[in-house]
Structure formats: C-alpha cells, structure tokens
PDB file of C-alpha atoms in Angstrom:
ATOM      1  CA  ASN A   1     -21.705  -1.334  -7.918  1.00  0.00           C
ATOM      2  CA  ALA A   2     -20.131  -3.700 -10.465  1.00  0.00           C
ATOM      3  CA  GLY A   3     -16.467  -2.714  -9.868  1.00  0.00           C
ATOM      4  CA  VAL A   4     -14.311  -5.341 -11.575  1.00  0.00           C
ATOM      5  CA  THR A   5     -16.046  -8.148 -13.411  1.00  0.00           C
ATOM      6  CA  GLN A   6     -14.337 -11.255 -14.755  1.00  0.00           C
ATOM      7  CA  THR A   7     -15.767 -13.729 -17.228  1.00  0.00           C
ATOM      8  CA  PRO A   8     -15.932 -16.655 -17.254  1.00  0.00           C
ATOM      9  CA  LYS A   9     -15.739 -17.603 -13.573  1.00  0.00           C
ATOM     10  CA  PHE A  10     -15.009 -21.256 -14.278  1.00  0.00           C
ATOM     11  CA  ARG A  11     -13.582 -23.030 -17.291  1.00  0.00           C
ATOM     12  CA  VAL A  12     -12.174 -26.447 -18.082  1.00  0.00           C
ATOM     13  CA  LEU A  13      -9.871 -26.733 -21.081  1.00  0.00           C
ATOM     14  CA  LYS A  14      -7.996 -29.520 -22.767  1.00  0.00           C
ATOM     15  CA  THR A  15      -4.272 -29.174 -23.366  1.00  0.00           C
ATOM     16  CA  GLY A  16      -3.647 -27.164 -26.508  1.00  0.00           C
ATOM     17  CA  GLN A  17      -6.977 -25.341 -26.533  1.00  0.00           C
ATOM     18  CA  SER A  18      -7.133 -21.569 -26.500  1.00  0.00           C
ATOM     19  CA  MET A  19      -9.297 -19.207 -24.536  1.00  0.00           C
ATOM     20  CA  THR A  20      -9.671 -15.597 -23.486  1.00  0.00           C
ATOM     21  CA  LEU A  21     -10.486 -14.246 -20.055  1.00  0.00           C
ATOM     22  CA  LEU A  22     -12.266 -10.916 -20.052  1.00  0.00           C
ATOM     23  CA  CYS A  23     -11.898  -8.296 -17.346  1.00  0.00           C
ATOM     24  CA  ALA A  24     -14.095  -5.220 -17.276  1.00  0.00           C
ATOM     25  CA  GLN A  25     -13.982  -2.331 -14.816  1.00  0.00           C
ATOM     26  CA  ASP A  26     -16.393   0.568 -14.500  1.00  0.00           C
ATOM     27  CA  MET A  27     -14.307   2.793 -12.202  1.00  0.00           C
ATOM     28  CA  ASN A  28     -12.387   4.619 -14.964  1.00  0.00           C
ATOM     29  CA  HIS A  29      -9.106   3.253 -13.609  1.00  0.00           C
ATOM     30  CA  GLU A  30      -5.924   3.697 -15.592  1.00  0.00           C
ATOM     31  CA  TYR A  31      -4.083   0.627 -14.352  1.00  0.00           C
ATOM     32  CA  MET A  32      -5.195  -2.945 -14.873  1.00  0.00           C
ATOM     33  CA  TYR A  33      -3.516  -6.230 -13.971  1.00  0.00           C
ATOM     34  CA  TRP A  34      -3.743  -9.949 -14.383  1.00  0.00           C
ATOM     35  CA  TYR A  35      -2.497 -12.181 -11.560  1.00  0.00           C
ATOM     36  CA  ARG A  36      -2.523 -15.892 -11.077  1.00  0.00           C
ATOM     37  CA  GLN A  37      -2.757 -17.536  -7.668  1.00  0.00           C
ATOM     38  CA  ASP A  38      -1.454 -21.003  -6.930  1.00  0.00           C
ATOM     39  CA  PRO A  39      -1.205 -22.819  -3.571  1.00  0.00           C
ATOM     40  CA  GLY A  40       2.000 -21.888  -1.770  1.00  0.00           C
ATOM     41  CA  MET A  41       2.940 -19.343  -4.434  1.00  0.00           C
ATOM     42  CA  GLY A  42       0.740 -16.404  -3.634  1.00  0.00           C
ATOM     43  CA  LEU A  43      -0.372 -13.994  -6.317  1.00  0.00           C
ATOM     44  CA  ARG A  44       2.006 -13.620  -9.257  1.00  0.00           C
ATOM     45  CA  LEU A  45       1.741 -10.828 -11.783  1.00  0.00           C
ATOM     46  CA  ILE A  46       1.298 -12.043 -15.360  1.00  0.00           C
ATOM     47  CA  HIS A  47       0.833  -8.817 -17.332  1.00  0.00           C
ATOM     48  CA  TYR A  48      -0.303  -5.330 -16.553  1.00  0.00           C
ATOM     49  CA  SER A  49      -1.348  -2.154 -18.298  1.00  0.00           C
ATOM     50  CA  VAL A  50      -0.827   1.453 -17.297  1.00  0.00           C
ATOM     51  CA  GLY A  51      -3.313   2.813 -19.817  1.00  0.00           C
ATOM     52  CA  GLU A  52      -5.387   2.149 -22.879  1.00  0.00           C
ATOM     53  CA  GLY A  53      -3.303   0.675 -25.663  1.00  0.00           C
ATOM     54  CA  THR A  54      -0.359  -0.233 -23.416  1.00  0.00           C
ATOM     55  CA  THR A  55       0.698  -3.525 -21.870  1.00  0.00           C
ATOM     56  CA  ALA A  56       3.763  -4.764 -20.012  1.00  0.00           C
ATOM     57  CA  LYS A  57       5.113  -8.063 -18.768  1.00  0.00           C
ATOM     58  CA  GLY A  58       4.952  -9.073 -15.159  1.00  0.00           C
ATOM     59  CA  GLU A  59       6.709 -11.899 -13.303  1.00  0.00           C
ATOM     60  CA  VAL A  60       5.246 -14.846 -15.226  1.00  0.00           C
ATOM     61  CA  PRO A  61       4.204 -13.704 -18.741  1.00  0.00           C
ATOM     62  CA  ASP A  62       5.158 -16.795 -20.745  1.00  0.00           C
ATOM     63  CA  GLY A  63       2.242 -18.570 -22.380  1.00  0.00           C
ATOM     64  CA  TYR A  64      -0.078 -15.562 -22.045  1.00  0.00           C
ATOM     65  CA  ASN A  65      -0.948 -12.565 -24.163  1.00  0.00           C
ATOM     66  CA  VAL A  66      -2.976  -9.498 -23.255  1.00  0.00           C
ATOM     67  CA  SER A  67      -4.681  -6.589 -24.917  1.00  0.00           C
ATOM     68  CA  ARG A  68      -6.077  -3.271 -23.665  1.00  0.00           C
ATOM     69  CA  LEU A  69      -7.941  -1.862 -26.654  1.00  0.00           C
ATOM     70  CA  LYS A  70     -10.432  -0.048 -24.453  1.00  0.00           C
ATOM     71  CA  LYS A  71      -9.694   1.582 -21.127  1.00  0.00           C
ATOM     72  CA  GLN A  72     -12.324  -0.428 -19.312  1.00  0.00           C
ATOM     73  CA  ASN A  73     -11.330  -3.865 -20.634  1.00  0.00           C
ATOM     74  CA  PHE A  74      -8.238  -5.991 -20.197  1.00  0.00           C
ATOM     75  CA  LEU A  75      -8.157  -9.360 -21.958  1.00  0.00           C
ATOM     76  CA  LEU A  76      -5.930 -12.300 -21.050  1.00  0.00           C
ATOM     77  CA  GLY A  77      -5.384 -14.914 -23.727  1.00  0.00           C
ATOM     78  CA  LEU A  78      -4.010 -18.429 -23.576  1.00  0.00           C
ATOM     79  CA  GLU A  79      -3.067 -19.519 -27.084  1.00  0.00           C
ATOM     80  CA  SER A  80      -2.243 -23.135 -26.279  1.00  0.00           C
ATOM     81  CA  ALA A  81      -3.258 -24.103 -22.770  1.00  0.00           C
ATOM     82  CA  ALA A  82      -0.990 -26.326 -20.670  1.00  0.00           C
ATOM     83  CA  PRO A  83      -1.722 -28.137 -17.386  1.00  0.00           C
ATOM     84  CA  SER A  84       0.753 -25.775 -15.674  1.00  0.00           C
ATOM     85  CA  GLN A  85      -1.717 -22.972 -16.383  1.00  0.00           C
ATOM     86  CA  THR A  86      -4.308 -24.531 -14.099  1.00  0.00           C
ATOM     87  CA  SER A  87      -4.825 -21.773 -11.578  1.00  0.00           C
ATOM     88  CA  VAL A  88      -7.108 -19.090 -10.227  1.00  0.00           C
ATOM     89  CA  TYR A  89      -6.790 -15.906 -12.258  1.00  0.00           C
ATOM     90  CA  PHE A  90      -7.520 -12.520 -10.741  1.00  0.00           C
ATOM     91  CA  CYS A  91      -7.937  -9.294 -12.601  1.00  0.00           C
ATOM     92  CA  ALA A  92      -7.469  -6.027 -10.757  1.00  0.00           C
ATOM     93  CA  SER A  93      -7.568  -2.334 -11.451  1.00  0.00           C
ATOM     94  CA  SER A  94      -6.306   0.770  -9.707  1.00  0.00           C
ATOM     95  CA  THR A  95      -5.763   4.492 -10.049  1.00  0.00           C
ATOM     96  CA  LEU A  96      -2.202   5.498  -9.105  1.00  0.00           C
ATOM     97  CA  ALA A  97      -0.856   2.029  -8.387  1.00  0.00           C
ATOM     98  CA  GLY A  98       2.159   2.739  -6.279  1.00  0.00           C
ATOM     99  CA  ILE A  99       0.924   5.653  -4.304  1.00  0.00           C
ATOM    100  CA  THR A 100      -2.359   4.370  -2.958  1.00  0.00           C
ATOM    101  CA  GLY A 101      -1.699   0.671  -3.350  1.00  0.00           C
ATOM    102  CA  GLU A 102      -5.347  -0.156  -3.486  1.00  0.00           C
ATOM    103  CA  LEU A 103      -6.083  -2.715  -6.131  1.00  0.00           C
ATOM    104  CA  PHE A 104      -9.701  -3.609  -6.751  1.00  0.00           C
ATOM    105  CA  PHE A 105      -9.988  -7.257  -7.647  1.00  0.00           C
ATOM    106  CA  GLY A 106     -12.528  -9.248  -9.546  1.00  0.00           C
ATOM    107  CA  GLU A 107     -13.912 -12.429  -8.002  1.00  0.00           C
ATOM    108  CA  GLY A 108     -11.477 -14.644  -9.863  1.00  0.00           C
ATOM    109  CA  SER A 109     -11.646 -17.124 -12.716  1.00  0.00           C
ATOM    110  CA  ARG A 110     -10.894 -20.759 -11.961  1.00  0.00           C
ATOM    111  CA  LEU A 111      -9.235 -22.459 -14.905  1.00  0.00           C
ATOM    112  CA  THR A 112      -8.470 -26.166 -15.118  1.00  0.00           C
ATOM    113  CA  VAL A 113      -6.382 -27.518 -17.982  1.00  0.00           C
ATOM    114  CA  LEU A 114      -6.587 -31.272 -18.450  1.00  0.00           C
TER     115      LEU A 114
ATOM    116  CA  ARG B   1      15.257 -15.438  -2.839  1.00  0.00           C
ATOM    117  CA  LYS B   2      11.652 -14.385  -3.297  1.00  0.00           C
ATOM    118  CA  GLU B   3      11.043 -10.657  -3.575  1.00  0.00           C
ATOM    119  CA  VAL B   4       8.469 -10.750  -0.793  1.00  0.00           C
ATOM    120  CA  GLU B   5       8.487 -13.509   1.793  1.00  0.00           C
ATOM    121  CA  GLN B   6       6.029 -14.446   4.509  1.00  0.00           C
ATOM    122  CA  ASP B   7       5.675 -17.324   6.922  1.00  0.00           C
ATOM    123  CA  PRO B   8       2.672 -19.198   5.477  1.00  0.00           C
ATOM    124  CA  GLY B   9       1.529 -20.440   8.892  1.00  0.00           C
ATOM    125  CA  PRO B  10      -1.132 -21.383   9.705  1.00  0.00           C
ATOM    126  CA  PHE B  11      -1.268 -19.399  12.902  1.00  0.00           C
ATOM    127  CA  ASN B  12      -3.893 -20.942  15.190  1.00  0.00           C
ATOM    128  CA  VAL B  13      -4.831 -18.628  18.044  1.00  0.00           C
ATOM    129  CA  PRO B  14      -7.709 -18.400  20.549  1.00  0.00           C
ATOM    130  CA  GLU B  15     -10.167 -15.543  20.489  1.00  0.00           C
ATOM    131  CA  GLY B  16      -8.792 -12.512  22.263  1.00  0.00           C
ATOM    132  CA  ALA B  17      -5.161 -13.341  21.539  1.00  0.00           C
ATOM    133  CA  THR B  18      -2.628 -10.965  20.049  1.00  0.00           C
ATOM    134  CA  VAL B  19      -0.869 -12.227  16.942  1.00  0.00           C
ATOM    135  CA  ALA B  20       1.874 -10.741  14.780  1.00  0.00           C
ATOM    136  CA  PHE B  21       2.943 -11.476  11.218  1.00  0.00           C
ATOM    137  CA  ASN B  22       6.199 -10.455   9.600  1.00  0.00           C
ATOM    138  CA  CYS B  23       7.093 -10.000   5.965  1.00  0.00           C
ATOM    139  CA  THR B  24      10.519  -9.405   4.428  1.00  0.00           C
ATOM    140  CA  TYR B  25      11.271  -7.820   1.072  1.00  0.00           C
ATOM    141  CA  SER B  26      14.442  -7.999  -0.973  1.00  0.00           C
ATOM    142  CA  ASN B  27      14.461  -4.750  -2.945  1.00  0.00           C
ATOM    143  CA  SER B  28      15.763  -1.891  -0.830  1.00  0.00           C
ATOM    144  CA  ALA B  29      14.359   0.592  -3.357  1.00  0.00           C
ATOM    145  CA  SER B  30      10.777  -0.478  -2.589  1.00  0.00           C
ATOM    146  CA  GLN B  31       8.622   2.564  -2.038  1.00  0.00           C
ATOM    147  CA  SER B  32       5.311   1.504  -0.619  1.00  0.00           C
ATOM    148  CA  PHE B  33       3.924  -1.316   1.448  1.00  0.00           C
ATOM    149  CA  PHE B  34       0.520  -2.736   2.208  1.00  0.00           C
ATOM    150  CA  TRP B  35      -1.379  -5.506   3.912  1.00  0.00           C
ATOM    151  CA  TYR B  36      -4.236  -7.201   2.119  1.00  0.00           C
ATOM    152  CA  ARG B  37      -6.742  -9.669   3.493  1.00  0.00           C
ATOM    153  CA  GLN B  38      -8.080 -12.626   1.527  1.00  0.00           C
ATOM    154  CA  ASP B  39     -10.954 -14.768   2.741  1.00  0.00           C
ATOM    155  CA  CYS B  40     -11.194 -18.379   1.602  1.00  0.00           C
ATOM    156  CA  ARG B  41     -12.031 -18.599  -2.130  1.00  0.00           C
ATOM    157  CA  LYS B  42     -12.505 -14.843  -2.350  1.00  0.00           C
ATOM    158  CA  GLU B  43     -10.557 -11.997  -3.875  1.00  0.00           C
ATOM    159  CA  PRO B  44      -7.944 -10.035  -1.883  1.00  0.00           C
ATOM    160  CA  LYS B  45      -8.965  -6.697  -0.397  1.00  0.00           C
ATOM    161  CA  LEU B  46      -6.832  -3.888   0.973  1.00  0.00           C
ATOM    162  CA  LEU B  47      -6.590  -4.010   4.766  1.00  0.00           C
ATOM    163  CA  MET B  48      -4.204  -1.121   5.349  1.00  0.00           C
ATOM    164  CA  SER B  49      -1.216   0.736   4.010  1.00  0.00           C
ATOM    165  CA  VAL B  50       2.036   0.706   5.968  1.00  0.00           C
ATOM    166  CA  TYR B  51       3.664   4.048   6.670  1.00  0.00           C
ATOM    167  CA  SER B  52       7.229   4.712   7.737  1.00  0.00           C
ATOM    168  CA  SER B  53       6.154   5.966  11.139  1.00  0.00           C
ATOM    169  CA  GLY B  54       3.871   2.999  11.731  1.00  0.00           C
ATOM    170  CA  ASN B  55       0.110   3.232  11.718  1.00  0.00           C
ATOM    171  CA  GLU B  56      -2.872   1.856  13.532  1.00  0.00           C
ATOM    172  CA  ASP B  57      -6.435   1.110  12.494  1.00  0.00           C
ATOM    173  CA  GLY B  58      -8.517  -0.132  15.392  1.00  0.00           C
ATOM    174  CA  ARG B  59      -7.111  -3.477  16.495  1.00  0.00           C
ATOM    175  CA  PHE B  60      -4.595  -3.564  13.638  1.00  0.00           C
ATOM    176  CA  THR B  61      -1.110  -2.029  13.768  1.00  0.00           C
ATOM    177  CA  ALA B  62       1.348  -1.997  10.897  1.00  0.00           C
ATOM    178  CA  GLN B  63       5.059  -1.265  11.201  1.00  0.00           C
ATOM    179  CA  LEU B  64       7.825  -0.745   8.669  1.00  0.00           C
ATOM    180  CA  ASN B  65      11.533  -1.311   9.295  1.00  0.00           C
ATOM    181  CA  ARG B  66      13.425  -0.099   6.229  1.00  0.00           C
ATOM    182  CA  ALA B  67      16.861  -0.889   7.655  1.00  0.00           C
ATOM    183  CA  SER B  68      15.983  -4.567   8.090  1.00  0.00           C
ATOM    184  CA  GLN B  69      13.577  -4.589   5.129  1.00  0.00           C
ATOM    185  CA  TYR B  70      10.584  -6.018   6.871  1.00  0.00           C
ATOM    186  CA  ILE B  71       7.039  -5.016   7.662  1.00  0.00           C
ATOM    187  CA  SER B  72       4.774  -6.368  10.338  1.00  0.00           C
ATOM    188  CA  LEU B  73       1.090  -6.619  11.138  1.00  0.00           C
ATOM    189  CA  LEU B  74      -0.140  -6.889  14.709  1.00  0.00           C
ATOM    190  CA  ILE B  75      -3.704  -7.920  15.476  1.00  0.00           C
ATOM    191  CA  ARG B  76      -4.932  -7.380  19.028  1.00  0.00           C
ATOM    192  CA  ASP B  77      -7.972  -8.998  20.631  1.00  0.00           C
ATOM    193  CA  SER B  78      -8.436 -11.470  17.760  1.00  0.00           C
ATOM    194  CA  LYS B  79     -11.985 -12.165  16.597  1.00  0.00           C
ATOM    195  CA  LEU B  80     -13.315 -15.244  14.834  1.00  0.00           C
ATOM    196  CA  SER B  81     -13.967 -12.992  11.847  1.00  0.00           C
ATOM    197  CA  ASP B  82     -10.237 -12.225  11.583  1.00  0.00           C
ATOM    198  CA  SER B  83      -9.665 -15.752  10.240  1.00  0.00           C
ATOM    199  CA  ALA B  84      -8.269 -15.219   6.755  1.00  0.00           C
ATOM    200  CA  THR B  85      -5.034 -15.093   4.791  1.00  0.00           C
ATOM    201  CA  TYR B  86      -3.028 -11.893   5.169  1.00  0.00           C
ATOM    202  CA  LEU B  87      -0.979 -10.850   2.176  1.00  0.00           C
ATOM    203  CA  CYS B  88       2.039  -8.589   2.357  1.00  0.00           C
ATOM    204  CA  VAL B  89       2.328  -6.363  -0.725  1.00  0.00           C
ATOM    205  CA  VAL B  90       5.285  -4.297  -1.874  1.00  0.00           C
ATOM    206  CA  ASN B  91       5.608  -1.813  -4.702  1.00  0.00           C
ATOM    207  CA  LEU B  92       9.000  -2.383  -6.301  1.00  0.00           C
ATOM    208  CA  GLY B  93      10.848   0.730  -7.330  1.00  0.00           C
ATOM    209  CA  SER B  94       9.215   3.995  -8.308  1.00  0.00           C
ATOM    210  CA  SER B  95       5.643   4.760  -7.514  1.00  0.00           C
ATOM    211  CA  ASN B  96       4.242   4.539 -11.018  1.00  0.00           C
ATOM    212  CA  THR B  97       5.651   1.275 -12.254  1.00  0.00           C
ATOM    213  CA  GLY B  98       2.389  -0.495 -11.580  1.00  0.00           C
ATOM    214  CA  LYS B  99       4.169  -3.536 -10.198  1.00  0.00           C
ATOM    215  CA  LEU B 100       2.783  -4.529  -6.842  1.00  0.00           C
ATOM    216  CA  ILE B 101       4.323  -7.801  -5.692  1.00  0.00           C
ATOM    217  CA  PHE B 102       2.403 -10.050  -3.321  1.00  0.00           C
ATOM    218  CA  GLY B 103       3.804 -12.361  -0.703  1.00  0.00           C
ATOM    219  CA  GLN B 104       2.390 -15.875  -0.518  1.00  0.00           C
ATOM    220  CA  GLY B 105       0.273 -14.962   2.468  1.00  0.00           C
ATOM    221  CA  THR B 106       0.018 -15.950   6.123  1.00  0.00           C
ATOM    222  CA  THR B 107      -3.041 -17.897   7.193  1.00  0.00           C
ATOM    223  CA  LEU B 108      -4.697 -17.043  10.490  1.00  0.00           C
ATOM    224  CA  GLN B 109      -7.246 -19.283  12.186  1.00  0.00           C
ATOM    225  CA  VAL B 110      -8.919 -17.809  15.256  1.00  0.00           C
ATOM    226  CA  LYS B 111     -10.556 -20.475  17.416  1.00  0.00           C
ATOM    227  CA  PRO B 112     -13.392 -20.005  19.944  1.00  0.00           C
TER     228      PRO B 112
END
C-alpha cells in the first residue's frame, strides 16, 4: 500500500545549492502535481503533469523545474536554492483530476534553505 | 484577490457543538469543489466533494452557492477527532485542466 512516496522527507540546503525531490506513485495515475505549503498561504501549485512526458506550470513555478520521464515518477528540481524556497513540498497524483477531485498526497518533504 | 479564500480561524468549539466554515472562490467558471482535511504535520486527504444540490456524509454537510460563489462545510456534534485544518479546493475551468486550487485552510480545535 505504498501510494505516493516522496524522497527525501527532510533536507537542509545552503543558498545556491541544487537538489531534486523525487515523487513516485504506484497507482497508475495519469496526473501528478507538486505543491508547496507555507504558513498562512495554503497549498500552492508549482508544476503539474497530465501524462508521461508532459509538464505544465502552476501558480508559483519560478525557481523550479520538473520532469515526467516515466509515468510513475515526477521529479522537482531546484537549480539554485533560495531561502524563499524553505517550505513543505507535497507531491500528489490523481486519475481524472477535475471530475473526482481526489488527489492522493505523499507525506511531504520539509526543505530548509539557509 | 485570492482565487480561493477561507477564514483561517482558529475556530475553538466545545465537543458536541455545530460549526460551519465558508469558502469563497473568484472564478465563476469553476466546475468542481471539494473539502479536504489536513491533520497537523500530515498530508491533506479528501473529506468530501461538494455537489450543486448539497450533500451530506454522516455529521458533515457541504453546500454550494454558485450565484454567490461560495461553498460551506457544516460539522454537527463535533468530536475531539475533528480537530484539524479544513481546506477548500476548487477546480478552475474545465474538468481536465488538472489545476485544483487550495484555500489556505480553516483550523478547527474541538475542546473537551
């Protein structure tokens, strides 16, 4: 019953460092998403993908890149981390996103940029 | 104006109380609406969808008012275990855009 798995769960970076967050889902879902959650801001969509090989920008895409080379994986990259990217990152997946509305989330990745 | 707005609370209520949360959305073309629940330091999980005619699931009732562009969640007979943050979620535009927008959440604390 893995569902959506995010790695790593915690990471501390220095300003300017790069890193990649990995999201893997075993439910054969078409749609995958990356959100960030900050106090008082709720969940904000960074990037999403409606299928293997496709990606699209969300509300707050700047400073992030994504790739969906395999249907089950969705990678979020930070090329040059900034303190403003300190946040909790959630990956999610779904079947028909708008119709059912049920996103299945990973447990989150807590990133601190010093 | 935010696309989806909620009163962040916190709402502090005694066990057994009835509590209601509202959420407003700005895009009149929004197609579908949901309430999610998020426990402290956990991931959000779907609580219920919101249908045009209103819908009920046990102690939880969701309503949609398209004319005024708001949705509501009513919780009756509150339990300690209902303490959580409730997130209003709206799908902007057509059903397959993949863009579900979350409100900032309303925090509920149920006290003994």
